[in-house]
Short mmCIF file of C-alpha atoms in Angstrom, two decimals:
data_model
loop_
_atom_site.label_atom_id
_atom_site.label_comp_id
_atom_site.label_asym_id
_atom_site.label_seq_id
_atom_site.Cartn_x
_atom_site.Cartn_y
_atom_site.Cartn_z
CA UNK A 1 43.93 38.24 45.24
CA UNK A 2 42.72 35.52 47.70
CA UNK A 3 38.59 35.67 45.39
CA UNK A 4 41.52 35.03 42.50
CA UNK A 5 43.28 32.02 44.62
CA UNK A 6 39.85 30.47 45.47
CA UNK A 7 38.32 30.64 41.69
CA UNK A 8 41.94 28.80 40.21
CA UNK A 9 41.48 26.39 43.24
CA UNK A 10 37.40 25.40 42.26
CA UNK A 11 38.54 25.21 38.52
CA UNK A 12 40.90 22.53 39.43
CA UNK A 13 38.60 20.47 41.29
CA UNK A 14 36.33 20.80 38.44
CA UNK A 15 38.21 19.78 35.86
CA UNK A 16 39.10 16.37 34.30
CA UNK A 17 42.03 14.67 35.06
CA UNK A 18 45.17 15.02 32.35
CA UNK A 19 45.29 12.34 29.91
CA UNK A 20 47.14 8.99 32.17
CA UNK A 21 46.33 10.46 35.55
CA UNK A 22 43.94 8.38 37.51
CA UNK A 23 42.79 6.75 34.24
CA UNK A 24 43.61 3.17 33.33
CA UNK A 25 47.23 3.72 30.53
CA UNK A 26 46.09 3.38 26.60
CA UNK A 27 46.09 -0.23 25.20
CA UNK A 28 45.62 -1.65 29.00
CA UNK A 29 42.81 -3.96 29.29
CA UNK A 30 39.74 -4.25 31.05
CA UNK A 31 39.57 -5.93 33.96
CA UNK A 32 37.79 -9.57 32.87
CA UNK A 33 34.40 -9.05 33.84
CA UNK A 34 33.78 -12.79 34.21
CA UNK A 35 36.60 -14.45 37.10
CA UNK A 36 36.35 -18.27 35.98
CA UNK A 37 33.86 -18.47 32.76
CA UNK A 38 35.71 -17.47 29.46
CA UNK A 39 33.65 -14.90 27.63
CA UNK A 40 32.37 -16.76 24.44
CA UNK A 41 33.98 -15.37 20.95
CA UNK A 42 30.43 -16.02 19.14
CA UNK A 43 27.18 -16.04 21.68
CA UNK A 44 25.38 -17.49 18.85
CA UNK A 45 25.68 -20.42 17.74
CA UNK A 46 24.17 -21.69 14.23
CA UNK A 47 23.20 -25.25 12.96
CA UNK A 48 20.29 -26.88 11.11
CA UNK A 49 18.28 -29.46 12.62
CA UNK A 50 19.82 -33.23 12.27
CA UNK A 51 23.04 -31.71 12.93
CA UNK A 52 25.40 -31.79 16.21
CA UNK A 53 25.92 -28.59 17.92
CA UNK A 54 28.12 -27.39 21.00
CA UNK A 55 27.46 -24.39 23.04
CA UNK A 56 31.43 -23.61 24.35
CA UNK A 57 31.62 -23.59 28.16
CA UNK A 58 35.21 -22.88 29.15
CA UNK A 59 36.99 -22.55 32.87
CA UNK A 60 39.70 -20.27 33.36
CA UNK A 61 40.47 -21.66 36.67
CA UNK A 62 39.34 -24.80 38.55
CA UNK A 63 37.73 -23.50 41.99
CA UNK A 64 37.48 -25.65 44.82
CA UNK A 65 33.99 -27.48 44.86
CA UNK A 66 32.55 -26.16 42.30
CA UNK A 67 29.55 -26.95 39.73
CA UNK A 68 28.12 -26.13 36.52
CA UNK A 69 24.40 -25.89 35.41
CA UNK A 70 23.59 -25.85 32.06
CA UNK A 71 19.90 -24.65 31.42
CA UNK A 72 17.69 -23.35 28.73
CA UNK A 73 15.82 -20.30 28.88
CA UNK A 74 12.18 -20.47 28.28
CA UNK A 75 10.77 -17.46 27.89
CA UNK A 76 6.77 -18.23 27.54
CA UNK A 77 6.74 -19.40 31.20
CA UNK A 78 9.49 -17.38 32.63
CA UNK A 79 11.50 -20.27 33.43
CA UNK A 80 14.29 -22.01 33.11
CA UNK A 81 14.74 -25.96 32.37
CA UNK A 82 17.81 -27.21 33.45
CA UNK A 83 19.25 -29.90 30.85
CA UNK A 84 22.58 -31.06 32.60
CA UNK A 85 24.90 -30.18 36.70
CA UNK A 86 28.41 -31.31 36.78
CA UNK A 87 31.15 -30.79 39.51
CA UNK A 88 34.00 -32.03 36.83
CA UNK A 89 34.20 -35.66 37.93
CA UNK A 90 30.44 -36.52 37.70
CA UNK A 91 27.40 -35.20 35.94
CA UNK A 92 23.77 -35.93 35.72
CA UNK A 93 21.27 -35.33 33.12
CA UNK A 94 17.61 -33.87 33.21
CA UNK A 95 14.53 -32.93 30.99
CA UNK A 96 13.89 -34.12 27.68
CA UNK A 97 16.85 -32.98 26.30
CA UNK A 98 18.79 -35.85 28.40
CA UNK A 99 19.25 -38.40 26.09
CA UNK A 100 20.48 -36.24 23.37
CA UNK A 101 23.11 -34.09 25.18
CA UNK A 102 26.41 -34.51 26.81
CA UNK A 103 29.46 -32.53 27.88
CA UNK A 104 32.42 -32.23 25.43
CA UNK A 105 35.39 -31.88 27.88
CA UNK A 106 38.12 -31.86 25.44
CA UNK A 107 39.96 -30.63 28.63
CA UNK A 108 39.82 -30.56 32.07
CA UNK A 109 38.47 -26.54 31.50
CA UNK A 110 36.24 -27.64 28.78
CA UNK A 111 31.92 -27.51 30.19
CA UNK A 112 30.74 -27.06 26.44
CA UNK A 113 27.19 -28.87 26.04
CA UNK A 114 27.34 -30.85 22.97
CA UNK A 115 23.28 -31.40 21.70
CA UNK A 116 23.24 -34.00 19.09
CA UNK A 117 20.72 -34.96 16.33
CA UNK A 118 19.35 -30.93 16.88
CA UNK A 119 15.55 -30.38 16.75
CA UNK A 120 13.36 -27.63 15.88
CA UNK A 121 12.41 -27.11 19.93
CA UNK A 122 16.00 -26.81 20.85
CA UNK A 123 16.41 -23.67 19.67
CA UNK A 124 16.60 -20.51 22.20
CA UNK A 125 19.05 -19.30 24.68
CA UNK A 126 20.89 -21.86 27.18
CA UNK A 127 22.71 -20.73 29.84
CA UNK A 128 26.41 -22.11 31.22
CA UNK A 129 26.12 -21.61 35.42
CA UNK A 130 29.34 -21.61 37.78
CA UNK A 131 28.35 -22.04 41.33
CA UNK A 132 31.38 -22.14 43.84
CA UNK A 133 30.12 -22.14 47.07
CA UNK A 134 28.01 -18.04 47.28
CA UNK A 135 29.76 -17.59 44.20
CA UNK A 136 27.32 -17.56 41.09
CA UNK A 137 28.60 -16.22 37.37
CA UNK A 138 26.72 -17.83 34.15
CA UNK A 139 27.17 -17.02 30.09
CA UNK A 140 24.13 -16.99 27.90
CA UNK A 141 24.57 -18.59 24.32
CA UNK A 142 22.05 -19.06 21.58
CA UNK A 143 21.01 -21.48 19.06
CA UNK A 144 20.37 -20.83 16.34
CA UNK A 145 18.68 -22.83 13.52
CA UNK A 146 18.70 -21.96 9.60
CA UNK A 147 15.23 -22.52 8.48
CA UNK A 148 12.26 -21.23 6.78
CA UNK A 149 8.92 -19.49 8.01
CA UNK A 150 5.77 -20.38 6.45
CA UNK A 151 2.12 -18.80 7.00
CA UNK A 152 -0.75 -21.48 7.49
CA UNK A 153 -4.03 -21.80 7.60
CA UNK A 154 -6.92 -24.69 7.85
CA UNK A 155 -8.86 -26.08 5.12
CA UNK A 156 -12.06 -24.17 5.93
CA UNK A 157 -10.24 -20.70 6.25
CA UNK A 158 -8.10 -18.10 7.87
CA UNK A 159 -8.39 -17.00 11.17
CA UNK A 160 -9.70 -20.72 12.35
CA UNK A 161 -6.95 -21.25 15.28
CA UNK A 162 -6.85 -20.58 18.81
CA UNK A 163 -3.37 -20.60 19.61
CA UNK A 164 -3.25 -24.03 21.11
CA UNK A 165 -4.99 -25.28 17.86
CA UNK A 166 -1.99 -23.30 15.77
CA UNK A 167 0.59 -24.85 18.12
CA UNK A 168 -0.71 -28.21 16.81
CA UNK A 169 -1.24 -27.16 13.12
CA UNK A 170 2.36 -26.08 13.00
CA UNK A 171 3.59 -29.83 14.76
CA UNK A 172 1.19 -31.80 12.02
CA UNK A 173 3.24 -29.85 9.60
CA UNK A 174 6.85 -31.03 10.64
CA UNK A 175 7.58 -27.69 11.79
CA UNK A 176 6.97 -24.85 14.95
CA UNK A 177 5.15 -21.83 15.88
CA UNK A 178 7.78 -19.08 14.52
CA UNK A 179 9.68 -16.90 17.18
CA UNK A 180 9.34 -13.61 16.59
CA UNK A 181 12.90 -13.46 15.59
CA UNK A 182 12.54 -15.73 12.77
CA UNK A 183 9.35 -14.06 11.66
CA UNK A 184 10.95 -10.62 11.61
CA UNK A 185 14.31 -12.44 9.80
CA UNK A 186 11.66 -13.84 7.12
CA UNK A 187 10.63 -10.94 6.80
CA UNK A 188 13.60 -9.11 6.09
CA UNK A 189 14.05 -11.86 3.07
CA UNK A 190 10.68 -10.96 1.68
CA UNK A 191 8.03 -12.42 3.41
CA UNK A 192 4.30 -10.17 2.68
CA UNK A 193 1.70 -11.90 3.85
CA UNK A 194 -1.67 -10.05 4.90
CA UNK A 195 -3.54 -12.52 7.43
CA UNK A 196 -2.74 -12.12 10.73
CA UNK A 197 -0.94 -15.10 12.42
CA UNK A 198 0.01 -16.43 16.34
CA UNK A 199 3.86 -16.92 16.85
CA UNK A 200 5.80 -18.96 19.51
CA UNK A 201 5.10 -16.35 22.51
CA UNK A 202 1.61 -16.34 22.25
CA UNK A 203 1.69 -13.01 20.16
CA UNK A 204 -0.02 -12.24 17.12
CA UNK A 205 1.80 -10.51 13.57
CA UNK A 206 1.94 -9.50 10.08
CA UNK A 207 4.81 -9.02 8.08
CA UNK A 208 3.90 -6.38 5.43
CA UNK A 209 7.00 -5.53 2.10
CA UNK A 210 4.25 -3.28 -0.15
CA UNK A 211 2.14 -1.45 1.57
CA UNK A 212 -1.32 -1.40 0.74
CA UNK A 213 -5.17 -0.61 1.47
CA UNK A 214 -6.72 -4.08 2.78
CA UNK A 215 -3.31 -4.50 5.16
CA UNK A 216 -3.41 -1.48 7.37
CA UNK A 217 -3.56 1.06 4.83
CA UNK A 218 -1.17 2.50 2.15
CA UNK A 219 0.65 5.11 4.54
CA UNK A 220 1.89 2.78 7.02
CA UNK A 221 5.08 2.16 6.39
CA UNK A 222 6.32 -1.92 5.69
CA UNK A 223 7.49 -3.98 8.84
CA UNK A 224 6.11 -6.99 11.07
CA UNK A 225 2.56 -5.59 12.20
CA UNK A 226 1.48 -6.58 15.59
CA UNK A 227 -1.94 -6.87 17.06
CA UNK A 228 0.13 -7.78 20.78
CA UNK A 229 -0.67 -10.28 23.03
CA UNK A 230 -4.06 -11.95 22.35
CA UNK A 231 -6.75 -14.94 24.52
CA UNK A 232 -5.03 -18.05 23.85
CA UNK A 233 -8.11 -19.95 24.43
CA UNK A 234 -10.80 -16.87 22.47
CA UNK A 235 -8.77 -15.49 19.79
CA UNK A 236 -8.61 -17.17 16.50
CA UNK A 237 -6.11 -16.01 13.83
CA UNK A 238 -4.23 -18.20 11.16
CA UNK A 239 -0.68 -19.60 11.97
CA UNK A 240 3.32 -18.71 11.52
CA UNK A 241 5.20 -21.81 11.20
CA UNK A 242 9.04 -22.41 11.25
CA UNK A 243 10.99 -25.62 9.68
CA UNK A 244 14.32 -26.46 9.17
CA UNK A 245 16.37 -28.95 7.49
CA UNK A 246 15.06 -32.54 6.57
CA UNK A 247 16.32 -35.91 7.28
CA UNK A 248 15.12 -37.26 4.46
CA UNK A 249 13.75 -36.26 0.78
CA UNK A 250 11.17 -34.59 -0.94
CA UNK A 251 10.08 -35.67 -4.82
CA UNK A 252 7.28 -35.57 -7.01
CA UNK A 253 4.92 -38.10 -8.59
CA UNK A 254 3.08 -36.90 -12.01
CA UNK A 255 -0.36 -38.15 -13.34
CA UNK A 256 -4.06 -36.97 -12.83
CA UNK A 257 -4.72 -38.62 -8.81
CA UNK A 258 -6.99 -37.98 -6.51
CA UNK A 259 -6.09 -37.50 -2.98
CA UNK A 260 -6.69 -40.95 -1.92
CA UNK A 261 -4.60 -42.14 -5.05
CA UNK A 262 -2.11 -39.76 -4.34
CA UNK A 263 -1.63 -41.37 -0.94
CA UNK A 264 -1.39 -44.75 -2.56
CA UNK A 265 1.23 -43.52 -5.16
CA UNK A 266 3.38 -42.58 -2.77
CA UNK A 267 3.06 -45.89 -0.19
CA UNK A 268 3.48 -47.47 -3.61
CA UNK A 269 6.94 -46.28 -3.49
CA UNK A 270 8.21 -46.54 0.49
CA UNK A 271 7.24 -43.11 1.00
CA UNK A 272 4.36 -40.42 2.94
CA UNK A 273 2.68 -37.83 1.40
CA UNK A 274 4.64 -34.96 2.26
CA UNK A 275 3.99 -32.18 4.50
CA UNK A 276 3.63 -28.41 4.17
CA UNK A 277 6.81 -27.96 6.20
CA UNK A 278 8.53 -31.30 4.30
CA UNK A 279 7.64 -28.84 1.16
CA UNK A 280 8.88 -25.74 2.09
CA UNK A 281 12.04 -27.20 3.97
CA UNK A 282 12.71 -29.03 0.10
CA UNK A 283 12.58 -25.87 -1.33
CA UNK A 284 14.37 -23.96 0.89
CA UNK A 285 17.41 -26.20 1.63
CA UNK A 286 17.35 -28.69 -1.53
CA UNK A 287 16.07 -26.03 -3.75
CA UNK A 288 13.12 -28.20 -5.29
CA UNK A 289 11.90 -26.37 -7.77
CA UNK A 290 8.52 -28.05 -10.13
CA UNK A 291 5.84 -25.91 -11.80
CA UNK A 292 3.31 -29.15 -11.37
CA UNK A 293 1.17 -28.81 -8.29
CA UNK A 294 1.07 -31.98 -6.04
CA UNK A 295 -1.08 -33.16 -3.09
CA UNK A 296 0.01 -32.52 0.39
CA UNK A 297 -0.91 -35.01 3.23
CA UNK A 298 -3.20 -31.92 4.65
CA UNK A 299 -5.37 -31.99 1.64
CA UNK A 300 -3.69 -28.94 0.15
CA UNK A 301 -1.87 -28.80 -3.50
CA UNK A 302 0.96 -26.79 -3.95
CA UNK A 303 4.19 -26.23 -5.72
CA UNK A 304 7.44 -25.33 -5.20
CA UNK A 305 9.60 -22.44 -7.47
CA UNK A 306 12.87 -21.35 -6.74
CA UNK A 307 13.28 -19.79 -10.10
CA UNK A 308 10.31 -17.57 -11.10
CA UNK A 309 9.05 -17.70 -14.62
CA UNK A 310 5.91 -16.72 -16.37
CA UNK A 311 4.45 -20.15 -16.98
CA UNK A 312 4.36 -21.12 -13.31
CA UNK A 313 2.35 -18.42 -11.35
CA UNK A 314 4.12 -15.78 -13.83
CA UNK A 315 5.10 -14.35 -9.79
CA UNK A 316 8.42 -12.89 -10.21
CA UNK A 317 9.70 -14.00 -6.34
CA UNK A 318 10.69 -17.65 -5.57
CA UNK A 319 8.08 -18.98 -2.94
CA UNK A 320 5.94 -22.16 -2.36
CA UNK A 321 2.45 -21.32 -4.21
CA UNK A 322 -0.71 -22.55 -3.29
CA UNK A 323 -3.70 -23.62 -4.77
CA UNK A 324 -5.39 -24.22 -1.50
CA UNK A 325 -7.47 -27.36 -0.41
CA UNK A 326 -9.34 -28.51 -3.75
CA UNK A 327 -12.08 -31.17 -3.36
CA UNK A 328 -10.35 -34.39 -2.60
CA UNK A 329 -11.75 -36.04 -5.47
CA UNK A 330 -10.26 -33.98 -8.22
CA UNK A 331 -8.02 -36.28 -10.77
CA UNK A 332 -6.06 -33.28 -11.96
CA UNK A 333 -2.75 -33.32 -9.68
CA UNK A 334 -0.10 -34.91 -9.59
CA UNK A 335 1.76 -35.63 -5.56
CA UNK A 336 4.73 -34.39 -3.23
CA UNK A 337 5.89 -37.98 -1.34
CA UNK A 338 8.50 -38.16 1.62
CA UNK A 339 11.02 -40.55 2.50
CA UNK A 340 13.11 -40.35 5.08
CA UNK A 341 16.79 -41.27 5.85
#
């Protein structure tokens, strides 16, 4: 009898408490994790660049001297660069973002960080920081831009860049060194490209859709190939480069120029020779679409299709093609100009 008493007694112990005892009542709420930051409805945040974006901020409560830092995360150096402090009465700017951003307060709760005239760097994760006195809670947001991601590579080949020297390819080309997000996103909407190319973090990918023999092999399956983390200084691959939206307008000029009269056509006019990212952003967001290539202010010629048909490349995706960097004196093209708003 008592063996009986002790094995009921261990059973209870054992097992879980009935449904509403000791447990929080259905349909109750969590406690808020956060005790004066307002979770954020959407963490991500989506613009183009040119636009005017705001990263919501909001107090539930006012604490007694408190601040907030606003900061964005940079994740090559392991850092953080902080863009603006305020203690609700005063604030102060810093970085390079300063003249650009300022703090909406719509309300006396209201910290949002509004970031106007949005370029291609200021996209990442920021972080909204409440300090009140040991206190510390933050919210991480990110930006997000729409854009495009383009592979490039040099005049005299692929795999000519260091990644310094792809860094600066990608800026000459009013546009970035892709994230890996936005490669792997391009990716996802088609991009197959077989040359190996650095992105933002100092990492180097390939973003395979068909399978085949010279691009790993046939039995891998498709995805974003990675050869890691290479020698920023030693290691020479070609380039991934991300642009967004223009301020401004791409449009062609027809007859037989060379590249010196190409650039003359289009001062003749107000404008620049475009660039590869001016190109690919027209295409992309203004959905320029010509079957006559054009000189590019790198010495490329290329052309823009947004709706595939046999007589131009006979490809049956929309894309930029390429017919690489011809000799400069060629009178057989016609030219891509730029003006801007």
């Amino acid at each position: 009898m008592h063996r009986l008493l002790l094995l009921c007694c261990l059973w209870l112990l054992a097992a879980p408490p009935a449904s509403g005892i000791f447990q929080r009542p259905t349909g109750t709420p969590a406690p808020p994790r956060l005790q004066y930051l307002l979770e954020p409805l959407h963490p991500t945040v989506h613009t183009q660049r040119g636009a005017t974006a705001t990263l919501p901020c909001v107090l539930r409560a006012l604490p007694h001297n408190y601040r907030v830092k606003w900061s964005k995360v940079e994740p090559a150096n392991y850092g953080e660069s902080v863009i603006i402090i305020t203690n609700g009465m005063y604030h102060k700017n810093y970085g390079p973002l300063s003249p650009r951003v300022h703090l909406r307060h719509s309300h006396r709760y209201d910290a949002s960080l509004t970031i106007t005239d949005v370029a291609l760097e200021d996209e990442g994760r920021y972080r909204c920081q409440l300090v009140n006195g040991l206190e510390d809670e933050s919210i991480s947001l990110t930006l997000h831009l729409e854009g495009v991601v383009f592979p490039y590579q040099p005049s005299n080949g692929r795999y000519k860049f260091n990644y310094h020297e792809a860094k600066r390819a990608c800026e000459q080309q009013d546009s970035r060194l892709a994230t890996y997000q936005q490669l792997y996103k391009a990716w996802t909407e088609g991009l197959d490209w077989c040359n190996a190319g650095w992105i933002l973090d100092g990492t180097v990918h390939y973003p395979i859709i068909n399978s085949r023999e010279p691009c790993g092999g046939r039995l891998l399956l498709p995805g974003v190939r990675t050869y890691g983390a290479r020698d920023k200084q030693k290691d020479r691959f070609d380039a991934f480069c991300f642009t967004s939206a223009l301020q401004g307008q791409v449009y062609f000029i027809r007859g037989h120029l060379n590249f010196k009269e190409a650039g003359q056509a289009c001062r003749n006019h107000g404008a620049t020779m475009a660039k590869v990212g001016q190109l690919y952003s027209a295409w992309k967001f203004s959905q320029l679409d010509r079957c006559d290539g054009g000189w590019l202010a790198d010495g490329s010629v290329r052309y823009p299709i947004t709706t595939p048909r046999q007589r131009c490349g006979g490809l049956p995706d929309p894309g930029v093609r390429s017919f690489g960097f011809p000799s400069k004196e060629m009178r057989t093209y016609g030219t891509y100009c730029f003006v801007g708003k």
